[in-house]
XYZ file of C-alpha atoms in Angstrom:
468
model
C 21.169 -10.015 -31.207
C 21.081 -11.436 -27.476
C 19.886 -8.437 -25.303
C 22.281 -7.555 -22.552
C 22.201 -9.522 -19.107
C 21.747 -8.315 -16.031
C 24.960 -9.023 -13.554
C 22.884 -11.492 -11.634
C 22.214 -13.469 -14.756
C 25.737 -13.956 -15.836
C 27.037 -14.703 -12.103
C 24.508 -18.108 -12.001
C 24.850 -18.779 -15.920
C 28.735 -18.868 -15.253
C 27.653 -21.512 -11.927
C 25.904 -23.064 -14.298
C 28.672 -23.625 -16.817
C 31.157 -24.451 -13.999
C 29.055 -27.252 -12.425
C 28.192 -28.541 -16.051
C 32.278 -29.369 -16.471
C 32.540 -30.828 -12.951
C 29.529 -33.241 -13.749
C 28.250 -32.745 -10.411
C 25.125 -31.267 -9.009
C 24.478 -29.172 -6.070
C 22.494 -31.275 -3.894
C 20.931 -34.903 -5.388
C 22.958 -35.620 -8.597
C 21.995 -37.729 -10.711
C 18.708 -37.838 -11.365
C 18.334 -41.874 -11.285
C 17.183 -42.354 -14.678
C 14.327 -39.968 -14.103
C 14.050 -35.920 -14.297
C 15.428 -36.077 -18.139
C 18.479 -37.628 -16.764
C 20.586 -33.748 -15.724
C 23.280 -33.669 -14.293
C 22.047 -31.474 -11.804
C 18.877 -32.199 -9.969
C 15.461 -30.579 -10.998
C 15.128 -29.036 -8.040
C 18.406 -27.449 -7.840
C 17.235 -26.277 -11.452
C 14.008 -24.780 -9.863
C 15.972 -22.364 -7.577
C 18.640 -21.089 -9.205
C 16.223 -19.990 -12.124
C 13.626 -18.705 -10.134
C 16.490 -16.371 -9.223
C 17.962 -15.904 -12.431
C 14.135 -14.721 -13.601
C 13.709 -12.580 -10.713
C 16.815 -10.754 -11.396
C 15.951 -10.567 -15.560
C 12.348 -9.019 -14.300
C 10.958 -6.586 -11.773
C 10.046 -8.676 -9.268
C 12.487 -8.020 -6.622
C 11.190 -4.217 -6.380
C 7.698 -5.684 -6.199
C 8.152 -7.464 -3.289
C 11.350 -5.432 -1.412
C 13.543 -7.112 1.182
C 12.219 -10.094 2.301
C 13.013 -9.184 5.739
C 9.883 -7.908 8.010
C 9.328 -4.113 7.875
C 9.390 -2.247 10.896
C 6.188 -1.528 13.263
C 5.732 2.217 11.138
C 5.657 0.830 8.309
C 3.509 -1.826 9.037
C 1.099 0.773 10.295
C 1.608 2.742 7.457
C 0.664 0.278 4.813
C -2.011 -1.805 7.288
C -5.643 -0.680 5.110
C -7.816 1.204 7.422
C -10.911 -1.040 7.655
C -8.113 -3.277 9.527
C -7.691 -0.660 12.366
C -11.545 -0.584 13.111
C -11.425 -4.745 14.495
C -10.399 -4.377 17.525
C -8.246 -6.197 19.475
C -9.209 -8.376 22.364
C -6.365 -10.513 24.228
C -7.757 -14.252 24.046
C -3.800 -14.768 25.850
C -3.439 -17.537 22.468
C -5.111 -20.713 24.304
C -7.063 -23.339 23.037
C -10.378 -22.676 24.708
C -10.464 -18.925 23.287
C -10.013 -20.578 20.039
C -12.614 -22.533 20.013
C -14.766 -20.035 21.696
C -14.118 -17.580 18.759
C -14.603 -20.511 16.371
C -18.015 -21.495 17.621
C -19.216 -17.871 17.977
C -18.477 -18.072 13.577
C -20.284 -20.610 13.425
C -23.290 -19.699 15.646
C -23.095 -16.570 13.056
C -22.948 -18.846 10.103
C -25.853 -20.239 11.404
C -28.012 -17.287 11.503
C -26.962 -15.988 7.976
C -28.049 -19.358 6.879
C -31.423 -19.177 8.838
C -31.503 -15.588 7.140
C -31.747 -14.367 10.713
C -30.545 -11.314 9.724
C -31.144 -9.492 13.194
C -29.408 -11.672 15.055
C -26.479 -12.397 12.333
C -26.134 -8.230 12.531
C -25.767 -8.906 16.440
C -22.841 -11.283 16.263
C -21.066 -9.829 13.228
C -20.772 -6.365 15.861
C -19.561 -8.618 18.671
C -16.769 -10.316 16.486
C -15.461 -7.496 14.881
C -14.230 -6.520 18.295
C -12.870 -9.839 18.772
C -10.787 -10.158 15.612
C -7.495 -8.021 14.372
C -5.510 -9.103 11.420
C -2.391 -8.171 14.039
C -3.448 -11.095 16.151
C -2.468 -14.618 16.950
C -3.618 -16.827 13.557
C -7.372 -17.004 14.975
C -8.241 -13.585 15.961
C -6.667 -13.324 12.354
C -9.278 -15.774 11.293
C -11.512 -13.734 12.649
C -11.103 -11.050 11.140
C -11.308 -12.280 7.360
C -14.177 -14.236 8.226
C -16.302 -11.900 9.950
C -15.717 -9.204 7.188
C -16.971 -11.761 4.903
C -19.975 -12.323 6.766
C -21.051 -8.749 7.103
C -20.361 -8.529 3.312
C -23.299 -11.157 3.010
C -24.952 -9.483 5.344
C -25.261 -6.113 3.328
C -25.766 -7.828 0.145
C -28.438 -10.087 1.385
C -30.349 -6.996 2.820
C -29.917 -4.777 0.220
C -27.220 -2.247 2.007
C -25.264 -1.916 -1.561
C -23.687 1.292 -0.809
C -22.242 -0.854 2.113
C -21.575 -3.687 -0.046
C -20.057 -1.761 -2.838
C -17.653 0.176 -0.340
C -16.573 -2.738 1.646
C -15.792 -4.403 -2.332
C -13.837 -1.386 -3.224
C -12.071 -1.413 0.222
C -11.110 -4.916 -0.387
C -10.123 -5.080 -3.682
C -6.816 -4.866 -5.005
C -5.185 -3.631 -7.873
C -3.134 -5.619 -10.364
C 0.244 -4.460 -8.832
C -0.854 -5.416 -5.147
C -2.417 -9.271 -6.208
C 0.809 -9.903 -8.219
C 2.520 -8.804 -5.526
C 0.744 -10.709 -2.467
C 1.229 -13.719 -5.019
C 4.609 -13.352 -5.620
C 4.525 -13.504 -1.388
C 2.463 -16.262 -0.772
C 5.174 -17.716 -3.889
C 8.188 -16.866 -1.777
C 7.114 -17.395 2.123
C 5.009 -20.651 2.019
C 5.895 -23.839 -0.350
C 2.646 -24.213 -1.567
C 2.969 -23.056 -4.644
C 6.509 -23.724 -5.560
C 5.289 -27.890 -4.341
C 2.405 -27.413 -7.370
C 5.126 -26.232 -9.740
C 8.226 -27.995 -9.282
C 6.140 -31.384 -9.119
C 4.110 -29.942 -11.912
C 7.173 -29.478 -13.935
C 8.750 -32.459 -12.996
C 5.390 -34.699 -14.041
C 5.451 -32.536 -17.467
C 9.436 -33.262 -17.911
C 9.193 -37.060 -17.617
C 6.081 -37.376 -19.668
C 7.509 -35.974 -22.364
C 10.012 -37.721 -24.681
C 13.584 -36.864 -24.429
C 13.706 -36.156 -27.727
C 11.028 -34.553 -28.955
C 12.155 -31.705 -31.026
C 9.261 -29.267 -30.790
C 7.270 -29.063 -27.070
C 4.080 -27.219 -26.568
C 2.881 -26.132 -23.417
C -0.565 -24.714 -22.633
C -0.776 -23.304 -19.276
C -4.696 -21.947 -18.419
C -3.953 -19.584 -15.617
C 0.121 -18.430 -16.317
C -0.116 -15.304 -14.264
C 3.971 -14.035 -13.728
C 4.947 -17.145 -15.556
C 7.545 -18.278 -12.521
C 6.693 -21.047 -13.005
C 8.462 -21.947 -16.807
C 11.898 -20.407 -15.724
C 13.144 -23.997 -14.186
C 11.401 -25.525 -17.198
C 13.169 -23.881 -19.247
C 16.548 -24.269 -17.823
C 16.268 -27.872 -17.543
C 15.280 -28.073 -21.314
C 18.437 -26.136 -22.017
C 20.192 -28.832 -20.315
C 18.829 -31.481 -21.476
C 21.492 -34.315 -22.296
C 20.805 -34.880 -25.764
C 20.318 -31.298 -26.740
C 17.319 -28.642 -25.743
C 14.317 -28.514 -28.166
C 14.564 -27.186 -31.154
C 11.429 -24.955 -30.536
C 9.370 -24.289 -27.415
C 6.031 -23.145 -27.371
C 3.952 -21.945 -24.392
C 0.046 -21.086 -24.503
C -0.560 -18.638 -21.880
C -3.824 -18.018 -20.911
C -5.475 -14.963 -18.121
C -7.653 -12.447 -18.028
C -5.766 -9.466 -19.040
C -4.138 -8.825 -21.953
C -1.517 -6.237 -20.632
C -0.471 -8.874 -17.792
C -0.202 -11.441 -20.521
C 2.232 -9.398 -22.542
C 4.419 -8.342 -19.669
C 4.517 -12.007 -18.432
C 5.677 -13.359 -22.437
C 7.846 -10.309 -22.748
C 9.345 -11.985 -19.013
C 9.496 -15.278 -20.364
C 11.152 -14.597 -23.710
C 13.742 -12.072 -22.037
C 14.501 -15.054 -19.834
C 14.686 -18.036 -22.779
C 17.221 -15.285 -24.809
C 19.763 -15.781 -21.530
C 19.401 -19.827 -22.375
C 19.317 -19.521 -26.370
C 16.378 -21.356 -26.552
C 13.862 -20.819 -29.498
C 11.041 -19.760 -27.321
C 7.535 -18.542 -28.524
C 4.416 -16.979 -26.077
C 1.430 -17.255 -27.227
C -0.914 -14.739 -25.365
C -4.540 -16.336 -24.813
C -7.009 -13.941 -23.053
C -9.111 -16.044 -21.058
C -12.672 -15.646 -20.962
C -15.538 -17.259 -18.989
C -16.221 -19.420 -21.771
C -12.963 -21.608 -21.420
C -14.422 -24.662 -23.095
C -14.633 -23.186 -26.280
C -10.361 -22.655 -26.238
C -8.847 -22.975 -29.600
C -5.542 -24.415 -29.316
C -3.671 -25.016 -32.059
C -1.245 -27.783 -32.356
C 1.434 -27.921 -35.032
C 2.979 -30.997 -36.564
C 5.771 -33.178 -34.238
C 4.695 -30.687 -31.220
C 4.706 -32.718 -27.902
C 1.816 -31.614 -26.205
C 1.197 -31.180 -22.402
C -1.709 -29.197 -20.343
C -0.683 -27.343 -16.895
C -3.931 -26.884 -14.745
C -2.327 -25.508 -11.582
C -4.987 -23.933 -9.254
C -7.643 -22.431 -11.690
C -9.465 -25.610 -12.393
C -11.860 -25.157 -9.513
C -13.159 -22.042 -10.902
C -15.069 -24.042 -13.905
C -17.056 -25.891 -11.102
C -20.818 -25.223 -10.605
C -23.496 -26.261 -8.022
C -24.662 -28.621 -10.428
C -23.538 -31.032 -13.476
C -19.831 -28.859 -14.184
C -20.663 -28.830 -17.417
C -18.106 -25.811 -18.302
C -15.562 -27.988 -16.421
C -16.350 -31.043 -18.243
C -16.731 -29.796 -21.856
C -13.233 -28.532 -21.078
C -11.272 -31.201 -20.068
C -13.263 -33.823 -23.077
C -11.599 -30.927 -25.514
C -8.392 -31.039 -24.082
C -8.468 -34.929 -23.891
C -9.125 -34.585 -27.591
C -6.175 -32.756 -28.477
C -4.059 -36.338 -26.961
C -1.463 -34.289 -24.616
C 1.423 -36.492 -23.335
C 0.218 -35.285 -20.099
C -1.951 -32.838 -17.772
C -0.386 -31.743 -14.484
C -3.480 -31.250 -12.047
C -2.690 -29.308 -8.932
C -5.413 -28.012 -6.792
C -6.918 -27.267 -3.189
C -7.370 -30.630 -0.655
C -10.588 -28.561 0.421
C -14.509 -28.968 -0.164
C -15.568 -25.187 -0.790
C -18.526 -26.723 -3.765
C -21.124 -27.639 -0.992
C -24.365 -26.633 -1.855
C -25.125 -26.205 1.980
C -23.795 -22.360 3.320
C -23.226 -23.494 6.726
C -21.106 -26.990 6.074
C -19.231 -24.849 2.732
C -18.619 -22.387 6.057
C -17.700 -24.953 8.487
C -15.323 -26.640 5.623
C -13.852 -23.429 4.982
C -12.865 -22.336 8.494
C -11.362 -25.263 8.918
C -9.008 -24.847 5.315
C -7.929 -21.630 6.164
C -7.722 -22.127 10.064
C -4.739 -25.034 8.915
C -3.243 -22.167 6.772
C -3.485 -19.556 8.997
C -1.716 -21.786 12.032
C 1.002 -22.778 9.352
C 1.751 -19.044 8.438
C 1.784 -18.462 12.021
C 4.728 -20.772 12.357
C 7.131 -19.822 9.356
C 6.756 -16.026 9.652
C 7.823 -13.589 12.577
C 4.715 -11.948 14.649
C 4.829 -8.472 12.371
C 5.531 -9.692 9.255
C 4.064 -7.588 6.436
C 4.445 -10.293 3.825
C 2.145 -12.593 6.312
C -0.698 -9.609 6.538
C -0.200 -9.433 2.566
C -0.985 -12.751 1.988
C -3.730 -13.478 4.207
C -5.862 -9.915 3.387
C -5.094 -9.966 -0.346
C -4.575 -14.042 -1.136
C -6.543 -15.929 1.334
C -9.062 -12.948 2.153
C -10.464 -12.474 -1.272
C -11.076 -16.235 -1.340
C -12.626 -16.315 1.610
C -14.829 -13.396 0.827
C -15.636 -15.138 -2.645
C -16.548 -18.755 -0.907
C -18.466 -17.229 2.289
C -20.268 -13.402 0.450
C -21.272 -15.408 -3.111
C -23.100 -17.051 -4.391
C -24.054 -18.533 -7.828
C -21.692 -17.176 -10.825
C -20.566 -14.956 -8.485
C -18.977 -17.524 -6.771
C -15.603 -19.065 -8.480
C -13.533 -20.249 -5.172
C -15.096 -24.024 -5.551
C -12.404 -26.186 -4.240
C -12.970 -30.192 -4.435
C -10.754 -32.773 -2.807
C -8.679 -34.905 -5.007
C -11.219 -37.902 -4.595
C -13.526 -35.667 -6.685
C -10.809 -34.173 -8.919
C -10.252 -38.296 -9.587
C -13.807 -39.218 -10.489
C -14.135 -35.796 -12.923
C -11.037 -36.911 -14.718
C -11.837 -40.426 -15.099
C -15.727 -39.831 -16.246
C -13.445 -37.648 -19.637
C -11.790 -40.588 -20.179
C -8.041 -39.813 -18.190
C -5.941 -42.019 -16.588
C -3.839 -41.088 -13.708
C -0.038 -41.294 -14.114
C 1.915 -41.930 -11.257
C 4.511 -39.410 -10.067
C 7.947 -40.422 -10.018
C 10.110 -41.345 -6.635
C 12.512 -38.597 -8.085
C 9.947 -35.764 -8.147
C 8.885 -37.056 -4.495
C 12.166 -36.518 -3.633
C 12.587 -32.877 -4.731
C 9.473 -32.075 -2.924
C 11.035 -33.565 0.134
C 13.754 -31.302 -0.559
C 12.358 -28.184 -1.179
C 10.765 -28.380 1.968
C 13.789 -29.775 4.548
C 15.924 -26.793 2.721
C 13.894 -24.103 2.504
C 10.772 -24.490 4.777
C 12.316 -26.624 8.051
C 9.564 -26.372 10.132
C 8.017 -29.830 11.425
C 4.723 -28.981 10.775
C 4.969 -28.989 6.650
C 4.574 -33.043 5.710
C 4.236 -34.856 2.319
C 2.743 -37.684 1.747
C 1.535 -39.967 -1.242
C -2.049 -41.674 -2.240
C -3.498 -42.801 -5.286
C -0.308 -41.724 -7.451
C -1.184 -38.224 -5.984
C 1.200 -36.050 -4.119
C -0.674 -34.149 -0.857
C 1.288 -31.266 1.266
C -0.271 -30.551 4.177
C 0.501 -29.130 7.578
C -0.067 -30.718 10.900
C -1.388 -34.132 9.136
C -3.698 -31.809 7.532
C -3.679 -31.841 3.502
C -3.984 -28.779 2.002
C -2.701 -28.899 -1.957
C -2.534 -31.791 -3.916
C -0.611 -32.776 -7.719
C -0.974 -35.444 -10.038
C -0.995 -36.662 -13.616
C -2.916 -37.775 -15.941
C -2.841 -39.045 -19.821
């Protein structure tokens, strides 16, 4: 018996059924002979679902109106350590940016030195120089310098001060789903990785295959299936006759909420959907997937692949991807980080760094209003904790180890994968997912090596492919 839809569900299901007589799409059409061959575009698919699963879940009250709070609430949820930067007016221009810059890096140079004196010096003088209510580089600031004094204390041995400023930075469960679900909604970072993900995963696949499995080694909420899904249910000859998707994470709990999601969702589509929960565990190469017969097969690696990495050989990274290569998926989608966070060198892993999230800050800076509370989300909970984990760690300690696709190329090739290149069509969606929804001049796409980059400010930050 179909559980009972929420009135949100039925309004798009009933657009859905009304655009399906007309034969038309919403926005591209026809998908060219590509994209399973829909009526309506992928993209098109993308949103409306992602909507449809937000209203079947409880992600709306997670992340509240997506309009800016006002300034008391804002003060009421900013954490404290926040209030105890400072705030120095740089008036925004270019030479106080660089000035703040280099005095980072003059610090980054000491901690490297293990000057520890004169680190201890400049970590005082930027913490009155950076606020997380600033322009994007007194922002900066801020996450980097309390990164550096986290160093700082562990280096010398202050653990009470390295265990509080831990605790005072971590987040619970609740808050990193949220910030994610922000970072999801505000920038088009992630929905690029999975639309074009998806897409890549769609067209590898054959049309007809009757039973598809899907192994997805970091699912978290799952948003990304939902468009999946839907364009599997509309597939023209028919959906699947079974669909099977491999979650894997690192708690249990999460994974059950996110299949319970997921299946809630697929009952709306009446699609014979199955979650498989996999509790990920440091030891990833020793996975045990299980194929059945006639499954078609295809790996999602979007933004967890990095964390295999080591300062060495990437042996835990290697032995994974020769297992999956064994298994003969149709496809892996590979979507990662255009950054080089794996240096073995503190101060160019720094410099490389500040540079990343400098680009990311400046592009936040644009899309969001001044006080947004989604913006101070994402940078303290998202972007901080990786910059804490890339600048304060080191060793296993250290997972945030972002290559550049040039790398990513030469790891996949040496396990014996071929690159697949990405369709025209799923270029185009990208393009229009960000002219519709992020408009700003500063967001640009562009193509190399059958890879798809999206960058800001001729910058690349992300990058997707595929590979066989």
């Amino acid at each position: 018996m179909q559980r009972q839809q929420h009135p949100e569900q039925q309004k798009l299901q009933e657009r859905y059924r009304q655009e399906n007589k007309k034969g038309q799409g919403l926005g591209l059409g026809q998908g060219q002979g590509q994209g399973q061959g829909q009526g309506r575009s992928f993209y098109n698919i993308f949103c409306d679902s992602l909507q449809l699963y937000a209203a079947a879940s409880s992600f709306n009250e997670m992340l509240g109106s997506s309009d800016s709070h006002d300034e008391e609430e804002e003060s009421e949820r900013l954490p404290e350590r926040s209030e105890q930067m400072g705030v120095m007016d740089t008036g925004g221009t270019e030479s106080s940016a660089a000035h703040l810059r280099n005095l980072l890096t003059e610090c980054a140079e000491f901690v490297a030195q293990c000057s520890w004196q004169r680190a201890d010096r400049m970590i005082s003088i930027l913490c009155t120089r950076g606020s997380t209510r600033g322009d994007s580089t007194e922002r900066l600031v801020a996450q980097f310098t309390r990164a550096l004094r986290h160093r700082s204390d562990l280096a010398l041995g202050r653990l009470p001060a390295a265990v509080a400023a831990a605790a005072a930075a971590a987040a619970t469960e609740r808050e990193l789903e949220s910030a994610y679900l922000c970072l999801n909604q505000v920038t088009p970072f992630i929905r690029f990785a999975h639309l074009t993900a998806n897409q890549a995963i769609l067209e590898a696949l054959d049309t007809d295959s009757p039973s598809i499995h899907v192994v997805d080694i970091n699912v978290m909420q799952g948003v990304q299936w939902p468009p999946f899904m839907q364009a599997l249910a509309e597939r023209p000859g028919g959906p699947p006759s079974h669909i099977r998707l491999t979650g894997a994470g690192p708690d249990a709990e999460a994974l059950r909420k996110t299949g319970r999601r997921l299946e809630r969702f697929a009952d709306t589509l009446g699609l014979r959907f199955e979650f498989n929960p996999w509790i990920r565990d440091d030891d990833i190469s020793s996975l045990a997937i299980s194929t059945r017969p006639g499954e078609s097969l295809a790996i999602n690696c979007v933004l967890h692949l990095h964390e295999l990495l080591d300062e060495a050989h990437n042996e835990r990274l290697k032995n994974f991807l020769v297992r999956i290569r064994s298994l003969e998926p149709k496809v892996v989608a590979l979507a990662e980080r255009e950054a080089d966070h794996n240096r073995p060198s503190f101060t160019d892993r720094f410099v490389e760094a500040l540079n990343h999230y400098s680009i990311l800050f400046d592009s936040l800076e644009a899309t969001l209003p001044p006080k947004s509370q989604e913006r101070l989300d994402v940078e303290q909970v998202c972007f901080g904790r990786e910059i804490t984990n890339i600048v304060a760690m080191e060793g296993p300690g250290r997972n945030e180890r972002h290559q550049k696709f040039e790398r990513w190329s030469e790891v996949m090739n040496e396990c014996g994968f071929t690159s697949l290149p990405l369709s025209e069509f799923a270029l185009s969606q990208a393009r229009l997912l960000l002219r519709l929804h992020y408009p700003s001049e500063g967001y640009q796409l562009h193509t190399q090596n059958k890879a798809a980059f999206l960058g800001w400010q001729n910058s690349p930050l992300f990058s997707v492919s595929s590979w066989h």
